[in-house]
PDB file of C-alpha atoms in Angstrom:
ATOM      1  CA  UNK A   1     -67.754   8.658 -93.680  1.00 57.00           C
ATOM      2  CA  UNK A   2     -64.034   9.131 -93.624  1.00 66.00           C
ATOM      3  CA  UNK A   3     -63.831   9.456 -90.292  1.00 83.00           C
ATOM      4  CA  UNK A   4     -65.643   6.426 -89.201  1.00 86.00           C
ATOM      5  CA  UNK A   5     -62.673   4.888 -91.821  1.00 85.00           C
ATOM      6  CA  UNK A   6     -60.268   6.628 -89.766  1.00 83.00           C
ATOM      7  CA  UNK A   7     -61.403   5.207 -86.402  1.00 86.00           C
ATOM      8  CA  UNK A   8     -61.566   1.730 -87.551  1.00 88.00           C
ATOM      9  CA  UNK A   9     -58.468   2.354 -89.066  1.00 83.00           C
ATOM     10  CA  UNK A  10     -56.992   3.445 -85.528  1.00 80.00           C
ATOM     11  CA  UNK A  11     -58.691   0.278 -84.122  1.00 86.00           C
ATOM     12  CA  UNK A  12     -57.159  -2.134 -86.139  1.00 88.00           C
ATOM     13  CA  UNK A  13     -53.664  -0.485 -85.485  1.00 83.00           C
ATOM     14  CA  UNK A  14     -54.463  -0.688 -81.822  1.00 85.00           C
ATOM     15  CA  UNK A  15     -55.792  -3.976 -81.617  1.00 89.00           C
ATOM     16  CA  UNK A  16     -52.225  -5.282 -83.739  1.00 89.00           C
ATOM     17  CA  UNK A  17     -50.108  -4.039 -81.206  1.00 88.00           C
ATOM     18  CA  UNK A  18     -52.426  -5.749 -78.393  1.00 91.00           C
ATOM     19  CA  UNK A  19     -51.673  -8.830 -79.919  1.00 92.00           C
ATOM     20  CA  UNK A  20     -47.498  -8.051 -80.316  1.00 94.00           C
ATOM     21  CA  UNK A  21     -47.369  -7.536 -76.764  1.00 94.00           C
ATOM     22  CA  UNK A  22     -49.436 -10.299 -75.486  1.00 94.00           C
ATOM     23  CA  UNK A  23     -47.168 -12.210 -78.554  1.00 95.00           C
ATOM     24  CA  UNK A  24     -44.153 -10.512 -76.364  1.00 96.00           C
ATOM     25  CA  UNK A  25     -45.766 -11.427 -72.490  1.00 96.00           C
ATOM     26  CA  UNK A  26     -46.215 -14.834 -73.647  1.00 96.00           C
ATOM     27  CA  UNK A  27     -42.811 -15.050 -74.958  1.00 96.00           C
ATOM     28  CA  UNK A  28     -41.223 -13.542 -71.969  1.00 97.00           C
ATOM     29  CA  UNK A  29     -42.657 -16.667 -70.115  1.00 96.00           C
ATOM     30  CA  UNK A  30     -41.454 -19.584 -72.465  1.00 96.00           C
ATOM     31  CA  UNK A  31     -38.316 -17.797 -72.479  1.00 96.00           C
ATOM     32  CA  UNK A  32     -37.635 -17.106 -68.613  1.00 95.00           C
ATOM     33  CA  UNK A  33     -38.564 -21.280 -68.329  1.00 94.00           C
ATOM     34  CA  UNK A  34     -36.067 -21.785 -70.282  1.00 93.00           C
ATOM     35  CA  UNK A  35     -33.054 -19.719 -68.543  1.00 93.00           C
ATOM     36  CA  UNK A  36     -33.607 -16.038 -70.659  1.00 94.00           C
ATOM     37  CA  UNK A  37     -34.940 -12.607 -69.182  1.00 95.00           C
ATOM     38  CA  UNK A  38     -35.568  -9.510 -70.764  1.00 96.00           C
ATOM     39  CA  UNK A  39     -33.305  -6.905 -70.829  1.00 94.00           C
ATOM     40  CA  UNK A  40     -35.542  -4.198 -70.247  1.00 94.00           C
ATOM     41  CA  UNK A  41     -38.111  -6.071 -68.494  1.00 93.00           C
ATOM     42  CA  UNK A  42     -41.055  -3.106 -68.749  1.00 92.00           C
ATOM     43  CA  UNK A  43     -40.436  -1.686 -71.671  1.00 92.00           C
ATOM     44  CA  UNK A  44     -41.257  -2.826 -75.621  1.00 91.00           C
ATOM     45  CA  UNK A  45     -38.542  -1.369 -78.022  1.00 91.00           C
ATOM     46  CA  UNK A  46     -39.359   0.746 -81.062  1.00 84.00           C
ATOM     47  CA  UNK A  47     -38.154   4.505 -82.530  1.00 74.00           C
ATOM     48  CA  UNK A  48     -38.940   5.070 -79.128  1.00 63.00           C
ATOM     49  CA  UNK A  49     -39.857   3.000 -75.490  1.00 56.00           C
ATOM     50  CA  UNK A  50     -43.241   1.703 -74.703  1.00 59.00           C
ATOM     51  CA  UNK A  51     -44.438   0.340 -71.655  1.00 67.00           C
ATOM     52  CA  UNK A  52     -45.338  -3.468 -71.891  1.00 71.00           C
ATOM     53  CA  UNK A  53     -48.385  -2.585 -69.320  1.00 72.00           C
ATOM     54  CA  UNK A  54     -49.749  -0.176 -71.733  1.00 65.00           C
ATOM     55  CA  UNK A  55     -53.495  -0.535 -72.821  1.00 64.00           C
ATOM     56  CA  UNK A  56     -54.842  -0.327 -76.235  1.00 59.00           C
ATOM     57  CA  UNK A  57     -56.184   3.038 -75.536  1.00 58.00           C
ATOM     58  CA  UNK A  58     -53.172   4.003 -74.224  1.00 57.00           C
ATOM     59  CA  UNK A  59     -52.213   7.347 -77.090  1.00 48.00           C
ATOM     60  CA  UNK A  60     -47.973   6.102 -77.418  1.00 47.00           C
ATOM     61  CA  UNK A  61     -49.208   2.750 -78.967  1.00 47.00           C
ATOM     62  CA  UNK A  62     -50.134   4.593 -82.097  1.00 51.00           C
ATOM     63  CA  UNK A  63     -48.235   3.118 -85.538  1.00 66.00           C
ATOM     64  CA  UNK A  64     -44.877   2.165 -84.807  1.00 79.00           C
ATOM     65  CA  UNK A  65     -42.761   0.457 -87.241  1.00 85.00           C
ATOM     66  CA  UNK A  66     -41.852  -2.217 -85.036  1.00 92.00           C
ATOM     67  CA  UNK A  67     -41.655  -3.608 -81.848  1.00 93.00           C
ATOM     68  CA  UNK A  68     -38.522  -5.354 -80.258  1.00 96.00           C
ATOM     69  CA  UNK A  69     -37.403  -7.038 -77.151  1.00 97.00           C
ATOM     70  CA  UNK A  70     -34.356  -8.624 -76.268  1.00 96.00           C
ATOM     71  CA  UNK A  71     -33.567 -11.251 -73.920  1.00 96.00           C
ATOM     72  CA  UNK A  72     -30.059 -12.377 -71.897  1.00 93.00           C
ATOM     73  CA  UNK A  73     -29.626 -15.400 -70.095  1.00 90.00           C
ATOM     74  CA  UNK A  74     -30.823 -15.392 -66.316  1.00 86.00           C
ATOM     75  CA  UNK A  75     -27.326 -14.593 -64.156  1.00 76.00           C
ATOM     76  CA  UNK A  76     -25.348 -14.077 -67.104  1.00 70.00           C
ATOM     77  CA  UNK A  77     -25.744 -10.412 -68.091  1.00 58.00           C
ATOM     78  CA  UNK A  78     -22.582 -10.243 -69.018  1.00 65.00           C
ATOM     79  CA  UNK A  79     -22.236 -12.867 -71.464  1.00 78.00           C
ATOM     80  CA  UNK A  80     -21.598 -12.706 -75.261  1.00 88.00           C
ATOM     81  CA  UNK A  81     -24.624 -13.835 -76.476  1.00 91.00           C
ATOM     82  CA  UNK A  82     -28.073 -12.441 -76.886  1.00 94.00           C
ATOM     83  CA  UNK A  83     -31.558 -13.114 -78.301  1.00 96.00           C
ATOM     84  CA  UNK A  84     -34.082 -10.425 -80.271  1.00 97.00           C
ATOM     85  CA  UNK A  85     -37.731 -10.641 -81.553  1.00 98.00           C
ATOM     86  CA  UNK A  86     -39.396  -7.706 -83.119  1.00 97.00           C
ATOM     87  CA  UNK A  87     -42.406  -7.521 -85.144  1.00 96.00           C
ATOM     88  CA  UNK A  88     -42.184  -5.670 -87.856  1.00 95.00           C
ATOM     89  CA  UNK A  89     -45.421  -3.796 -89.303  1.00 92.00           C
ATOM     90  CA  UNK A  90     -44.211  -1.853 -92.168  1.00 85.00           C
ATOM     91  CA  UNK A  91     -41.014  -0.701 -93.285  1.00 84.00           C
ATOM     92  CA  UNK A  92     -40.331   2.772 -95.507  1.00 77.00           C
ATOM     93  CA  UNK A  93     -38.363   0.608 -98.556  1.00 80.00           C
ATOM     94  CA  UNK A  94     -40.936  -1.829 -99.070  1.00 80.00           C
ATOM     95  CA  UNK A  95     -44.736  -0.511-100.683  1.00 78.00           C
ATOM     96  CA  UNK A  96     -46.444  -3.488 -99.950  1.00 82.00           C
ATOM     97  CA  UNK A  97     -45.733  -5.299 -96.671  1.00 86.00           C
ATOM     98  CA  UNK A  98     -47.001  -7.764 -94.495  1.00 92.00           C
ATOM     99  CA  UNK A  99     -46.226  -7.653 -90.699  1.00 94.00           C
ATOM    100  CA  UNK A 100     -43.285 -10.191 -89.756  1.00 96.00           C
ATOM    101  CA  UNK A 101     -41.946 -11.882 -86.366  1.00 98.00           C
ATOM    102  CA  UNK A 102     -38.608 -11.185 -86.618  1.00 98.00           C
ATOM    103  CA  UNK A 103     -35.629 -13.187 -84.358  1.00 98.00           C
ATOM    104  CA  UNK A 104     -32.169 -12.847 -84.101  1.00 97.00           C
ATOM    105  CA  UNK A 105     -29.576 -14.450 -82.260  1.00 96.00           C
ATOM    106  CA  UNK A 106     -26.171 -12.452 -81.714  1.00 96.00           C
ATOM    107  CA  UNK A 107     -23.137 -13.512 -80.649  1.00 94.00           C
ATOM    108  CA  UNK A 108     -20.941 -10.080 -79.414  1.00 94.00           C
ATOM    109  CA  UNK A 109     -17.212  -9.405 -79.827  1.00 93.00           C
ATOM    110  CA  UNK A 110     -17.116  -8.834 -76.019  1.00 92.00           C
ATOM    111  CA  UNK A 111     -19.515  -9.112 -73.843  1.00 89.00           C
ATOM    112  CA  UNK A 112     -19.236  -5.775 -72.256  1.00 88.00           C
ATOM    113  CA  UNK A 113     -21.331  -4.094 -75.338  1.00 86.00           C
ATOM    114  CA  UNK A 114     -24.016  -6.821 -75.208  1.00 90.00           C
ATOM    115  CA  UNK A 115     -26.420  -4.993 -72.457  1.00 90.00           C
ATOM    116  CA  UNK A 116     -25.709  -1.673 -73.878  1.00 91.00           C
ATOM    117  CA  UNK A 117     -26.267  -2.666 -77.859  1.00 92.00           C
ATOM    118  CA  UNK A 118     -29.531  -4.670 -76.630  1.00 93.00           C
ATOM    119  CA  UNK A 119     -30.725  -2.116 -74.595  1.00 92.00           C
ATOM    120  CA  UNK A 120     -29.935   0.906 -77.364  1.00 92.00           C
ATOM    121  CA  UNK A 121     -30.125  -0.551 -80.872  1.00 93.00           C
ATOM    122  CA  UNK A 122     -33.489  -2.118 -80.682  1.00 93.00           C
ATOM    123  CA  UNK A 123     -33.521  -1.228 -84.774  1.00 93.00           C
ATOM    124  CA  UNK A 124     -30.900  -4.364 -85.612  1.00 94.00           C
ATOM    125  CA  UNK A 125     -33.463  -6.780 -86.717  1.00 95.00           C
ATOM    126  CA  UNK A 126     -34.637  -4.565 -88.773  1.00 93.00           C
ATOM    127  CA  UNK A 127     -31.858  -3.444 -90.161  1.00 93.00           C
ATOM    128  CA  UNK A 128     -30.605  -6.389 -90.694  1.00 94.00           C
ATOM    129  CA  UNK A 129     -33.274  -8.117 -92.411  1.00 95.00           C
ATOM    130  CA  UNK A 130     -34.363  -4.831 -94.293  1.00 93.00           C
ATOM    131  CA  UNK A 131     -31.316  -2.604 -94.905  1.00 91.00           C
ATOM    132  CA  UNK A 132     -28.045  -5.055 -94.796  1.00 91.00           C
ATOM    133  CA  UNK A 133     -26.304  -7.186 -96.767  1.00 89.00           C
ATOM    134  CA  UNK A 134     -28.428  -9.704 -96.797  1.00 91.00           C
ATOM    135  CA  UNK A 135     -31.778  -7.799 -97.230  1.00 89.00           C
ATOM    136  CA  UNK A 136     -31.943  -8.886-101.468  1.00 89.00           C
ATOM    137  CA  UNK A 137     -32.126 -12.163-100.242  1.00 93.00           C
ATOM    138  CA  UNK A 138     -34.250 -11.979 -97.114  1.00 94.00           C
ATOM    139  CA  UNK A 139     -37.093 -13.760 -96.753  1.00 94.00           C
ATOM    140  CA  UNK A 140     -39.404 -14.204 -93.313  1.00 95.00           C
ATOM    141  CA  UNK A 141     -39.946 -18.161 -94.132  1.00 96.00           C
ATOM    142  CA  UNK A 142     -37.947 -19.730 -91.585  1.00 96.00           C
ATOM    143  CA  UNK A 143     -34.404 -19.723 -93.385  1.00 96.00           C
ATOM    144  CA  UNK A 144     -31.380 -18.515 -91.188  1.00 96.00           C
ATOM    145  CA  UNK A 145     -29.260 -15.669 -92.710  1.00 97.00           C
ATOM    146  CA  UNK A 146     -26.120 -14.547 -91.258  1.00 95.00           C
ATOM    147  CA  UNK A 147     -24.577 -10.854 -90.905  1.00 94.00           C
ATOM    148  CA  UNK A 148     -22.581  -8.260 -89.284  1.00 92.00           C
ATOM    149  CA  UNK A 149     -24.956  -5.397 -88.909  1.00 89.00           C
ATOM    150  CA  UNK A 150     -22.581  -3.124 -86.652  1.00 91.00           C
ATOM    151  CA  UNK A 151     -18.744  -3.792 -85.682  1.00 91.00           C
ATOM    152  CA  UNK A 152     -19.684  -4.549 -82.161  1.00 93.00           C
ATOM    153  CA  UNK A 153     -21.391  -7.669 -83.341  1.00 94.00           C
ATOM    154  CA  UNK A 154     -19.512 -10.949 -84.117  1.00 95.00           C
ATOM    155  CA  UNK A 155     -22.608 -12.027 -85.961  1.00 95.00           C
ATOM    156  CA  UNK A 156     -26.033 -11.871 -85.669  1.00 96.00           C
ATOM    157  CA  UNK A 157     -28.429 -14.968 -87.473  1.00 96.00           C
ATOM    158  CA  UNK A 158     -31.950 -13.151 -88.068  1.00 97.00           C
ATOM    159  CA  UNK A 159     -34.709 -15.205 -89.491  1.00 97.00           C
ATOM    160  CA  UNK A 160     -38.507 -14.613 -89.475  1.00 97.00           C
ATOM    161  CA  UNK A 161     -41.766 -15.609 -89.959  1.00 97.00           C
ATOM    162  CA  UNK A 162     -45.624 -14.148 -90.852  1.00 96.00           C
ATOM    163  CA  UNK A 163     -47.193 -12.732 -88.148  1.00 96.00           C
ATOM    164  CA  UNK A 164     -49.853 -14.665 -89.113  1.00 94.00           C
ATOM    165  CA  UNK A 165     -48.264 -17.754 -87.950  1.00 93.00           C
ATOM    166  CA  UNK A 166     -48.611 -16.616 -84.205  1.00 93.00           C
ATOM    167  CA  UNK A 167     -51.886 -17.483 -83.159  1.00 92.00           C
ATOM    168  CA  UNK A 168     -51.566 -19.467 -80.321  1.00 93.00           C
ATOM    169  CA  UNK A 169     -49.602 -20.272 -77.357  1.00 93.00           C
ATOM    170  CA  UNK A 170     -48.179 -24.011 -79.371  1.00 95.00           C
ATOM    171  CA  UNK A 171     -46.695 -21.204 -81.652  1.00 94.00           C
ATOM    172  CA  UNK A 172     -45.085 -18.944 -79.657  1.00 95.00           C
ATOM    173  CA  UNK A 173     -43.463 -21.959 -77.663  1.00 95.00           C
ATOM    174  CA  UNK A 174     -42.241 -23.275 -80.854  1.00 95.00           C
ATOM    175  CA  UNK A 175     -40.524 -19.748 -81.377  1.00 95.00           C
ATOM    176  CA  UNK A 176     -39.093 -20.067 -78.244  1.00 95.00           C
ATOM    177  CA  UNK A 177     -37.450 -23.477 -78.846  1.00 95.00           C
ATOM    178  CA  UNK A 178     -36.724 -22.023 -82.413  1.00 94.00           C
ATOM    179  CA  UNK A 179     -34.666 -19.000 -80.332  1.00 94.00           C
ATOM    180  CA  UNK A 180     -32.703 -21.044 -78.270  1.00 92.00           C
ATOM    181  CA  UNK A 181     -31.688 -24.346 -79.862  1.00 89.00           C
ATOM    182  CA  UNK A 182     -27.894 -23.085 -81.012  1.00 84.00           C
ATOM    183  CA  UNK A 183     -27.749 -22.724 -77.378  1.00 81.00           C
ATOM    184  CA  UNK A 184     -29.026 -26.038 -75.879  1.00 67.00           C
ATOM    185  CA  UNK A 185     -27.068 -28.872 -74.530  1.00 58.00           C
ATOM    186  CA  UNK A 186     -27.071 -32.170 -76.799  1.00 54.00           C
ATOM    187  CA  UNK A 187     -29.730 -33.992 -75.448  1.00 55.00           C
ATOM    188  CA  UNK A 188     -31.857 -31.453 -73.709  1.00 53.00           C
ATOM    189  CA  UNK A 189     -34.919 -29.757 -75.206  1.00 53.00           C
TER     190      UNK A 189
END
């Protein structure tokens, strides 16, 4: 009996992260039409890397706290400015939790710690949302918060929303135009 429990268990794990990186995939496309690439184009962020290819029997996609990737715009690596999403699934301060779609949007001090912080501190969401300043107040309902999470960082605006709220492609298009509209000409979408 408990084991049957465990497996579905497993199963529903599995089948969460299936949808984070299909979430993710999809993303990666809204976001490369509009001008942004991944900085670590095969690999999914957490306590440790995971392959985007991986399959849901694959053994490393077994409960991780959260997912991440982070995104630069195309030919300008070494800008200031940078974009995150993670989804986070649980978090040790917080007994009950519901999974959220975290963003941020970071503007660096100098651009030459942008590809490194990105590519080594995929933990800022949820530290910032979670464990900063601002975590009291934080709420994943759509309202911007800004903070300093590290000194590196000029700022960093993290927002979120349920993960419940991704269910189609409409949504994850509207998270894309959500992600990039501080950076947008006047006049273009």
């Amino acid at each position: 009996m408990i084991n049957q429990s465990i497996q579905l268990s497993f199963r529903q794990v599995r089948a969460l992260v299936e949808h984070t990186l299909l979430l993710f995939k999809e993303l990666d496309q809204q976001l490369a039409n509009r001008g942004y690439e991944p900085v670590l184009p095969e690999v999914v962020q957490t306590e440790h890397g995971l392959s985007i290819h991986q399959t849901k029997e694959s053994a490393e996609s077994l409960v991780p706290h959260f997912l991440t990737r982070t995104y630069v715009r195309q030919q300008e690596k070494s800008n200031q400015h940078g974009l995150l999403i993670s989804v986070q699934y649980t978090h040790p301060l917080h007994e009950r939790f519901d999974p959220v779609v975290l963003v941020g949007d970071v503007t660096f001090k100098q651009a030459k710690h942008a590809l490194k912080i990105l590519s080594e501190k995929p933990w800022l969401l949820k530290y910032a949302a979670f464990e900063s300043t601002i975590a009291r107040d934080f709420v994943a309902d759509g309202t911007r918060y800004t903070t300093q999470p590290i000194d590196e960082i000029e700022e960093l605006i993290v927002w979120g929303h349920p993960f419940t709220e991704m269910r189609d492609i409409d949504d994850v298009k509207r998270l894309a135009e959500e992600m990039i509209s501080r950076h947008l000409e006047p006049g273009t979408t």
